[in-house]
Amino acid sequence: MENILQSHIQRTLDKLDSNGLKRFKDELGKTKIDEQQISTGKLQDARNNAEVAGLLFSHFHNRAGEVVISVLKTINKTDLATELEGICRTLPKPPTSPPPADCVII
């Protein structure tokens, strides 16, 4: 699922003009989820939207879509946020991790 969502995120970022992408990266650099944050330096060093999408997944994992949607709304790109929300609803949910071994009921 990550590869599919990562592709959709990249395509969404591709729809931003250069000013929109700069605003997106600036806001993303301020975003912290579960103590995870992408440094401004890494975002500035990202050469293309595929690298930005990769950073999103390496830092936020299965919450990357949620982060992108939130940032898009913050920078007033609600049309793109709404579009990505619709796509996210159609994707399979990530598997939940199994309970720890000491919690398994036999």
Tab-separated table of N, CA, C and O in Angstrom:
chain	number	residue	atom	x	y	z
A	1	MET	N	0.816	-1.184	0.000
A	1	MET	CA	0.000	0.000	0.000
A	1	MET	C	0.867	1.256	0.000
A	1	MET	O	0.539	2.232	-0.636
A	2	GLU	N	1.996	1.226	0.728
A	2	GLU	CA	2.834	2.416	0.804
A	2	GLU	C	3.258	2.895	-0.567
A	2	GLU	O	3.219	4.086	-0.837
A	3	ASN	N	3.654	1.973	-1.447
A	3	ASN	CA	4.109	2.388	-2.777
A	3	ASN	C	2.983	3.052	-3.560
A	3	ASN	O	3.226	4.016	-4.284
A	4	ILE	N	1.779	2.554	-3.420
A	4	ILE	CA	0.634	3.138	-4.120
A	4	ILE	C	0.356	4.536	-3.577
A	4	ILE	O	0.232	5.493	-4.333
A	5	LEU	N	0.281	4.659	-2.266
A	5	LEU	CA	0.019	5.960	-1.667
A	5	LEU	C	1.168	6.924	-1.942
A	5	LEU	O	0.943	8.100	-2.235
A	6	GLN	N	2.390	6.435	-1.895
A	6	GLN	CA	3.543	7.286	-2.184
A	6	GLN	C	3.454	7.841	-3.605
A	6	GLN	O	3.739	9.014	-3.834
A	7	SER	N	3.029	7.025	-4.550
A	7	SER	CA	2.848	7.486	-5.935
A	7	SER	C	1.771	8.557	-6.022
A	7	SER	O	1.931	9.557	-6.724
A	8	HIS	N	0.680	8.361	-5.305
A	8	HIS	CA	-0.402	9.352	-5.303
A	8	HIS	C	0.062	10.660	-4.659
A	8	HIS	O	-0.293	11.746	-5.125
A	9	ILE	N	0.839	10.552	-3.606
A	9	ILE	CA	1.366	11.754	-2.962
A	9	ILE	C	2.292	12.497	-3.918
A	9	ILE	O	2.209	13.721	-4.056
A	10	GLN	N	3.144	11.762	-4.596
A	10	GLN	CA	4.045	12.399	-5.558
A	10	GLN	C	3.256	13.112	-6.659
A	10	GLN	O	3.551	14.253	-7.013
A	11	ARG	N	2.232	12.456	-7.178
A	11	ARG	CA	1.406	13.079	-8.220
A	11	ARG	C	0.703	14.329	-7.694
A	11	ARG	O	0.555	15.322	-8.418
A	12	THR	N	0.278	14.281	-6.441
A	12	THR	CA	-0.355	15.453	-5.836
A	12	THR	C	0.644	16.595	-5.733
A	12	THR	O	0.334	17.740	-6.085
A	13	LEU	N	1.852	16.302	-5.288
A	13	LEU	CA	2.888	17.339	-5.191
A	13	LEU	C	3.248	17.894	-6.562
A	13	LEU	O	3.563	19.083	-6.694
A	14	ASP	N	3.181	17.046	-7.580
A	14	ASP	CA	3.472	17.493	-8.950
A	14	ASP	C	2.484	18.559	-9.422
A	14	ASP	O	2.795	19.329	-10.329
A	15	LYS	N	1.321	18.605	-8.816
A	15	LYS	CA	0.292	19.579	-9.223
A	15	LYS	C	0.525	20.965	-8.606
A	15	LYS	O	-0.152	21.917	-8.983
A	16	LEU	N	1.451	21.056	-7.670
A	16	LEU	CA	1.764	22.351	-7.058
A	16	LEU	C	2.730	23.116	-7.953
A	16	LEU	O	3.661	22.530	-8.512
A	17	ASP	N	2.526	24.429	-8.084
A	17	ASP	CA	3.511	25.234	-8.798
A	17	ASP	C	4.720	25.428	-7.878
A	17	ASP	O	4.715	24.981	-6.728
A	18	SER	N	5.763	26.086	-8.357
A	18	SER	CA	6.990	26.202	-7.566
A	18	SER	C	6.754	26.944	-6.252
A	18	SER	O	7.301	26.565	-5.214
A	19	ASN	N	5.910	27.973	-6.267
A	19	ASN	CA	5.597	28.699	-5.037
A	19	ASN	C	4.804	27.810	-4.075
A	19	ASN	O	5.061	27.798	-2.869
A	20	GLY	N	3.843	27.056	-4.595
A	20	GLY	CA	3.052	26.149	-3.772
A	20	GLY	C	3.917	25.066	-3.151
A	20	GLY	O	3.740	24.709	-1.983
A	21	LEU	N	4.878	24.552	-3.918
A	21	LEU	CA	5.761	23.510	-3.399
A	21	LEU	C	6.659	24.077	-2.299
A	21	LEU	O	6.893	23.429	-1.283
A	22	LYS	N	7.125	25.300	-2.487
A	22	LYS	CA	7.946	25.940	-1.456
A	22	LYS	C	7.139	26.114	-0.175
A	22	LYS	O	7.609	25.800	0.921
A	23	ARG	N	5.911	26.588	-0.303
A	23	ARG	CA	5.044	26.755	0.866
A	23	ARG	C	4.765	25.410	1.533
A	23	ARG	O	4.732	25.298	2.766
A	24	PHE	N	4.542	24.372	0.706
A	24	PHE	CA	4.299	23.030	1.234
A	24	PHE	C	5.499	22.562	2.053
A	24	PHE	O	5.345	22.100	3.186
A	25	LYS	N	6.706	22.691	1.492
A	25	LYS	CA	7.912	22.248	2.192
A	25	LYS	C	8.135	23.052	3.473
A	25	LYS	O	8.518	22.490	4.501
A	26	ASP	N	7.893	24.355	3.406
A	26	ASP	CA	8.054	25.197	4.604
A	26	ASP	C	7.131	24.733	5.718
A	26	ASP	O	7.546	24.597	6.870
A	27	GLU	N	5.881	24.493	5.371
A	27	GLU	CA	4.903	24.056	6.379
A	27	GLU	C	5.207	22.634	6.844
A	27	GLU	O	5.082	22.324	8.039
A	28	LEU	N	5.602	21.771	5.937
A	28	LEU	CA	5.940	20.392	6.293
A	28	LEU	C	7.103	20.369	7.279
A	28	LEU	O	7.117	19.559	8.211
A	29	GLY	N	8.066	21.261	7.108
A	29	GLY	CA	9.200	21.333	8.024
A	29	GLY	C	8.803	21.698	9.441
A	29	GLY	O	9.542	21.435	10.387
A	30	LYS	N	7.636	22.284	9.615
A	30	LYS	CA	7.128	22.657	10.948
A	30	LYS	C	6.238	21.562	11.548
A	30	LYS	O	5.826	21.653	12.695
A	31	THR	N	5.901	20.564	10.753
A	31	THR	CA	4.937	19.538	11.154
A	31	THR	C	5.620	18.432	11.946
A	31	THR	O	6.617	17.868	11.504
A	32	LYS	N	5.047	18.121	13.099
A	32	LYS	CA	5.579	17.064	13.958
A	32	LYS	C	4.451	16.103	14.308
A	32	LYS	O	3.409	16.520	14.791
A	33	ILE	N	4.661	14.837	14.028
A	33	ILE	CA	3.683	13.783	14.338
A	33	ILE	C	4.419	12.684	15.103
A	33	ILE	O	5.438	12.177	14.635
A	34	ASP	N	3.900	12.321	16.248
A	34	ASP	CA	4.514	11.263	17.062
A	34	ASP	C	6.019	11.484	17.229
A	34	ASP	O	6.819	10.566	17.046
A	35	GLU	N	6.396	12.723	17.530
A	35	GLU	CA	7.798	13.109	17.738
A	35	GLU	C	8.657	12.987	16.479
A	35	GLU	O	9.871	13.080	16.552
A	36	GLN	N	8.043	12.756	15.330
A	36	GLN	CA	8.771	12.680	14.066
A	36	GLN	C	8.600	13.985	13.302
A	36	GLN	O	7.500	14.523	13.220
A	37	GLN	N	9.696	14.476	12.746
A	37	GLN	CA	9.670	15.714	11.973
A	37	GLN	C	10.759	15.631	10.916
A	37	GLN	O	11.846	15.117	11.171
A	38	ILE	N	10.468	16.145	9.726
A	38	ILE	CA	11.466	16.171	8.664
A	38	ILE	C	12.222	17.485	8.783
A	38	ILE	O	11.616	18.554	8.824
A	39	SER	N	13.536	17.405	8.821
A	39	SER	CA	14.322	18.627	8.976
A	39	SER	C	14.201	19.495	7.723
A	39	SER	O	14.045	19.000	6.608
A	40	THR	N	14.292	20.793	7.942
A	40	THR	CA	14.233	21.751	6.839
A	40	THR	C	15.346	21.469	5.836
A	40	THR	O	15.140	21.570	4.627
A	41	GLY	N	16.516	21.104	6.341
A	41	GLY	CA	17.648	20.806	5.462
A	41	GLY	C	17.362	19.656	4.513
A	41	GLY	O	17.676	19.732	3.324
A	42	LYS	N	16.758	18.588	5.035
A	42	LYS	CA	16.424	17.441	4.178
A	42	LYS	C	15.394	17.839	3.121
A	42	LYS	O	15.478	17.405	1.979
A	43	LEU	N	14.431	18.660	3.527
A	43	LEU	CA	13.412	19.095	2.568
A	43	LEU	C	14.026	19.980	1.486
A	43	LEU	O	13.686	19.864	0.311
A	44	GLN	N	14.939	20.851	1.866
A	44	GLN	CA	15.599	21.714	0.882
A	44	GLN	C	16.490	20.907	-0.051
A	44	GLN	O	16.648	21.246	-1.222
A	45	ASP	N	17.097	19.834	0.473
A	45	ASP	CA	17.988	18.998	-0.335
A	45	ASP	C	17.239	18.071	-1.283
A	45	ASP	O	17.840	17.543	-2.218
A	46	ALA	N	15.946	17.866	-1.029
A	46	ALA	CA	15.162	16.979	-1.896
A	46	ALA	C	15.143	17.556	-3.309
A	46	ALA	O	14.749	18.699	-3.519
A	47	ARG	N	15.605	16.763	-4.274
A	47	ARG	CA	15.753	17.245	-5.652
A	47	ARG	C	14.458	17.222	-6.451
A	47	ARG	O	14.349	17.895	-7.462
A	48	ASN	N	13.505	16.417	-5.993
A	48	ASN	CA	12.251	16.318	-6.742
A	48	ASN	C	11.135	15.835	-5.812
A	48	ASN	O	11.378	15.522	-4.651
A	49	ASN	N	9.947	15.786	-6.341
A	49	ASN	CA	8.788	15.400	-5.530
A	49	ASN	C	8.833	13.938	-5.094
A	49	ASN	O	8.279	13.585	-4.062
A	50	ALA	N	9.499	13.093	-5.873
A	50	ALA	CA	9.643	11.693	-5.472
A	50	ALA	C	10.460	11.602	-4.180
A	50	ALA	O	10.140	10.809	-3.288
A	51	GLU	N	11.481	12.430	-4.072
A	51	GLU	CA	12.295	12.423	-2.853
A	51	GLU	C	11.510	12.982	-1.664
A	51	GLU	O	11.644	12.497	-0.541
A	52	VAL	N	10.692	14.008	-1.902
A	52	VAL	CA	9.852	14.549	-0.828
A	52	VAL	C	8.877	13.462	-0.357
A	52	VAL	O	8.709	13.244	0.846
A	53	ALA	N	8.252	12.755	-1.292
A	53	ALA	CA	7.329	11.673	-0.933
A	53	ALA	C	8.064	10.585	-0.154
A	53	ALA	O	7.536	10.048	0.826
A	54	GLY	N	9.283	10.275	-0.561
A	54	GLY	CA	10.087	9.285	0.170
A	54	GLY	C	10.380	9.730	1.596
A	54	GLY	O	10.320	8.926	2.531
A	55	LEU	N	10.703	11.009	1.766
A	55	LEU	CA	10.940	11.543	3.115
A	55	LEU	C	9.682	11.432	3.973
A	55	LEU	O	9.753	11.097	5.156
A	56	LEU	N	8.544	11.737	3.369
A	56	LEU	CA	7.281	11.631	4.097
A	56	LEU	C	7.079	10.221	4.629
A	56	LEU	O	6.709	10.031	5.790
A	57	PHE	N	7.338	9.220	3.786
A	57	PHE	CA	7.123	7.836	4.222
A	57	PHE	C	8.187	7.370	5.201
A	57	PHE	O	7.890	6.613	6.122
A	58	SER	N	9.421	7.828	5.040
A	58	SER	CA	10.456	7.382	5.976
A	58	SER	C	10.255	7.982	7.366
A	58	SER	O	10.659	7.384	8.355
A	59	HIS	N	9.600	9.117	7.454
A	59	HIS	CA	9.384	9.754	8.753
A	59	HIS	C	8.003	9.454	9.354
A	59	HIS	O	7.880	9.282	10.558
A	60	PHE	N	6.970	9.436	8.508
A	60	PHE	CA	5.602	9.330	9.014
A	60	PHE	C	4.918	8.010	8.693
A	60	PHE	O	3.787	7.786	9.118
A	61	HIS	N	5.569	7.155	7.934
A	61	HIS	CA	5.067	5.815	7.595
A	61	HIS	C	3.628	5.870	7.070
A	61	HIS	O	3.349	6.639	6.174
A	62	ASN	N	2.740	5.087	7.672
A	62	ASN	CA	1.368	5.006	7.142
A	62	ASN	C	0.540	6.253	7.438
A	62	ASN	O	-0.604	6.338	7.034
A	63	ARG	N	1.121	7.242	8.117
A	63	ARG	CA	0.412	8.511	8.371
A	63	ARG	C	0.819	9.588	7.369
A	63	ARG	O	0.403	10.737	7.489
A	64	ALA	N	1.626	9.221	6.376
A	64	ALA	CA	2.113	10.198	5.403
A	64	ALA	C	0.966	10.881	4.663
A	64	ALA	O	0.986	12.105	4.461
A	65	GLY	N	-0.048	10.125	4.271
A	65	GLY	CA	-1.190	10.716	3.574
A	65	GLY	C	-1.899	11.740	4.441
A	65	GLY	O	-2.244	12.832	3.983
A	66	GLU	N	-2.094	11.395	5.691
A	66	GLU	CA	-2.737	12.297	6.653
A	66	GLU	C	-1.929	13.595	6.796
A	66	GLU	O	-2.495	14.690	6.843
A	67	VAL	N	-0.605	13.469	6.848
A	67	VAL	CA	0.262	14.640	6.984
A	67	VAL	C	0.154	15.528	5.749
A	67	VAL	O	0.000	16.748	5.858
A	68	VAL	N	0.201	14.929	4.572
A	68	VAL	CA	0.115	15.703	3.329
A	68	VAL	C	-1.220	16.442	3.257
A	68	VAL	O	-1.265	17.631	2.930
A	69	ILE	N	-2.295	15.753	3.575
A	69	ILE	CA	-3.627	16.372	3.542
A	69	ILE	C	-3.686	17.561	4.504
A	69	ILE	O	-4.165	18.634	4.145
A	70	SER	N	-3.162	17.391	5.691
A	70	SER	CA	-3.156	18.459	6.678
A	70	SER	C	-2.352	19.670	6.202
A	70	SER	O	-2.801	20.815	6.311
A	71	VAL	N	-1.173	19.420	5.659
A	71	VAL	CA	-0.325	20.514	5.172
A	71	VAL	C	-0.984	21.215	3.988
A	71	VAL	O	-0.978	22.451	3.911
A	72	LEU	N	-1.572	20.453	3.083
A	72	LEU	CA	-2.265	21.069	1.942
A	72	LEU	C	-3.392	21.982	2.405
A	72	LEU	O	-3.572	23.079	1.876
A	73	LYS	N	-4.123	21.552	3.410
A	73	LYS	CA	-5.199	22.396	3.948
A	73	LYS	C	-4.624	23.656	4.581
A	73	LYS	O	-5.182	24.742	4.422
A	74	THR	N	-3.523	23.516	5.277
A	74	THR	CA	-2.896	24.662	5.938
A	74	THR	C	-2.455	25.719	4.927
A	74	THR	O	-2.559	26.911	5.193
A	75	ILE	N	-1.979	25.281	3.757
A	75	ILE	CA	-1.521	26.248	2.749
A	75	ILE	C	-2.642	26.588	1.756
A	75	ILE	O	-2.385	27.113	0.675
A	76	ASN	N	-3.871	26.276	2.137
A	76	ASN	CA	-5.065	26.611	1.344
A	76	ASN	C	-5.113	25.939	-0.032
A	76	ASN	O	-5.623	26.517	-0.992
A	77	LYS	N	-4.624	24.716	-0.091
A	77	LYS	CA	-4.753	23.907	-1.307
A	77	LYS	C	-5.795	22.822	-1.033
A	77	LYS	O	-5.542	21.623	-1.142
A	78	THR	N	-7.001	23.282	-0.664
A	78	THR	CA	-8.048	22.352	-0.240
A	78	THR	C	-8.520	21.451	-1.378
A	78	THR	O	-8.952	20.330	-1.129
A	79	ASP	N	-8.434	21.937	-2.625
A	79	ASP	CA	-8.833	21.091	-3.746
A	79	ASP	C	-7.942	19.856	-3.835
A	79	ASP	O	-8.435	18.729	-4.007
A	80	LEU	N	-6.639	20.049	-3.681
A	80	LEU	CA	-5.714	18.907	-3.723
A	80	LEU	C	-5.883	18.027	-2.484
A	80	LEU	O	-5.798	16.801	-2.579
A	81	ALA	N	-6.129	18.656	-1.332
A	81	ALA	CA	-6.344	17.888	-0.099
A	81	ALA	C	-7.582	17.001	-0.225
A	81	ALA	O	-7.552	15.813	0.120
A	82	THR	N	-8.653	17.555	-0.756
A	82	THR	CA	-9.896	16.806	-0.929
A	82	THR	C	-9.700	15.653	-1.915
A	82	THR	O	-10.183	14.531	-1.694
A	83	GLU	N	-8.978	15.928	-2.989
A	83	GLU	CA	-8.698	14.890	-3.987
A	83	GLU	C	-7.903	13.743	-3.365
A	83	GLU	O	-8.234	12.566	-3.559
A	84	LEU	N	-6.862	14.073	-2.599
A	84	LEU	CA	-6.051	13.030	-1.968
A	84	LEU	C	-6.836	12.278	-0.895
A	84	LEU	O	-6.686	11.064	-0.756
A	85	GLU	N	-7.692	12.970	-0.171
A	85	GLU	CA	-8.547	12.297	0.823
A	85	GLU	C	-9.409	11.234	0.146
A	85	GLU	O	-9.562	10.120	0.662
A	86	GLY	N	-9.973	11.579	-0.996
A	86	GLY	CA	-10.794	10.617	-1.732
A	86	GLY	C	-9.991	9.403	-2.159
A	86	GLY	O	-10.464	8.265	-2.059
A	87	ILE	N	-8.785	9.634	-2.608
A	87	ILE	CA	-7.912	8.525	-3.017
A	87	ILE	C	-7.579	7.658	-1.810
A	87	ILE	O	-7.627	6.425	-1.892
A	88	CYS	N	-7.251	8.292	-0.696
A	88	CYS	CA	-6.884	7.539	0.510
A	88	CYS	C	-8.022	6.642	0.988
A	88	CYS	O	-7.777	5.540	1.480
A	89	ARG	N	-9.256	7.102	0.826
A	89	ARG	CA	-10.408	6.289	1.248
A	89	ARG	C	-10.546	5.013	0.428
A	89	ARG	O	-11.113	4.038	0.905
A	90	THR	N	-10.060	5.027	-0.801
A	90	THR	CA	-10.207	3.855	-1.665
A	90	THR	C	-9.079	2.843	-1.493
A	90	THR	O	-9.198	1.712	-1.958
A	91	LEU	N	-8.000	3.245	-0.833
A	91	LEU	CA	-6.859	2.346	-0.666
A	91	LEU	C	-7.097	1.385	0.482
A	91	LEU	O	-7.766	1.730	1.462
A	92	PRO	N	-6.535	0.179	0.394
A	92	PRO	CA	-6.677	-0.766	1.503
A	92	PRO	C	-5.991	-0.210	2.752
A	92	PRO	O	-4.984	0.485	2.662
A	93	LYS	N	-6.557	-0.500	3.887
A	93	LYS	CA	-5.978	-0.056	5.155
A	93	LYS	C	-4.710	-0.865	5.422
A	93	LYS	O	-4.651	-2.052	5.108
A	94	PRO	N	-3.694	-0.221	6.029
A	94	PRO	CA	-2.479	-0.976	6.353
A	94	PRO	C	-2.788	-2.034	7.400
A	94	PRO	O	-3.663	-1.831	8.247
A	95	PRO	N	-2.094	-3.170	7.348
A	95	PRO	CA	-2.354	-4.224	8.332
A	95	PRO	C	-1.971	-3.739	9.723
A	95	PRO	O	-1.023	-2.984	9.893
A	96	THR	N	-2.758	-4.173	10.682
A	96	THR	CA	-2.420	-3.836	12.061
A	96	THR	C	-1.358	-4.802	12.530
A	96	THR	O	-1.316	-5.960	12.094
A	97	SER	N	-0.508	-4.350	13.383
A	97	SER	CA	0.551	-5.231	13.873
A	97	SER	C	-0.048	-6.246	14.840
A	97	SER	O	-1.000	-5.951	15.559
A	98	PRO	N	0.518	-7.433	14.870
A	98	PRO	CA	-0.004	-8.466	15.780
A	98	PRO	C	0.285	-8.075	17.226
A	98	PRO	O	1.198	-7.297	17.490
A	99	PRO	N	-0.498	-8.598	18.152
A	99	PRO	CA	-0.243	-8.285	19.561
A	99	PRO	C	1.103	-8.859	19.980
A	99	PRO	O	1.590	-9.819	19.394
A	100	PRO	N	1.727	-8.283	21.004
A	100	PRO	CA	2.987	-8.839	21.511
A	100	PRO	C	2.808	-10.287	21.938
A	100	PRO	O	1.712	-10.691	22.338
A	101	ALA	N	3.866	-11.049	21.873
A	101	ALA	CA	3.808	-12.491	22.163
A	101	ALA	C	3.230	-12.771	23.539
A	101	ALA	O	2.515	-13.759	23.720
A	102	ASP	N	3.509	-11.908	24.514
A	102	ASP	CA	3.000	-12.180	25.857
A	102	ASP	C	1.517	-11.869	25.991
A	102	ASP	O	0.918	-12.127	27.030
A	103	CYS	N	0.904	-11.333	24.950
A	103	CYS	CA	-0.519	-11.008	24.999
A	103	CYS	C	-1.368	-11.986	24.180
A	103	CYS	O	-2.572	-11.826	24.109
A	104	VAL	N	-0.745	-12.941	23.543
A	104	VAL	CA	-1.471	-13.875	22.703
A	104	VAL	C	-2.286	-14.809	23.577
A	104	VAL	O	-1.782	-15.408	24.531
A	105	ILE	N	-3.574	-14.909	23.248
A	105	ILE	CA	-4.456	-15.803	23.998
A	105	ILE	C	-4.503	-17.137	23.266
A	105	ILE	O	-4.744	-17.185	22.073
A	106	ILE	N	-4.289	-18.195	24.017
A	106	ILE	CA	-4.242	-19.539	23.412
A	106	ILE	C	-5.527	-20.266	23.720
A	106	ILE	O	-6.079	-20.222	24.741
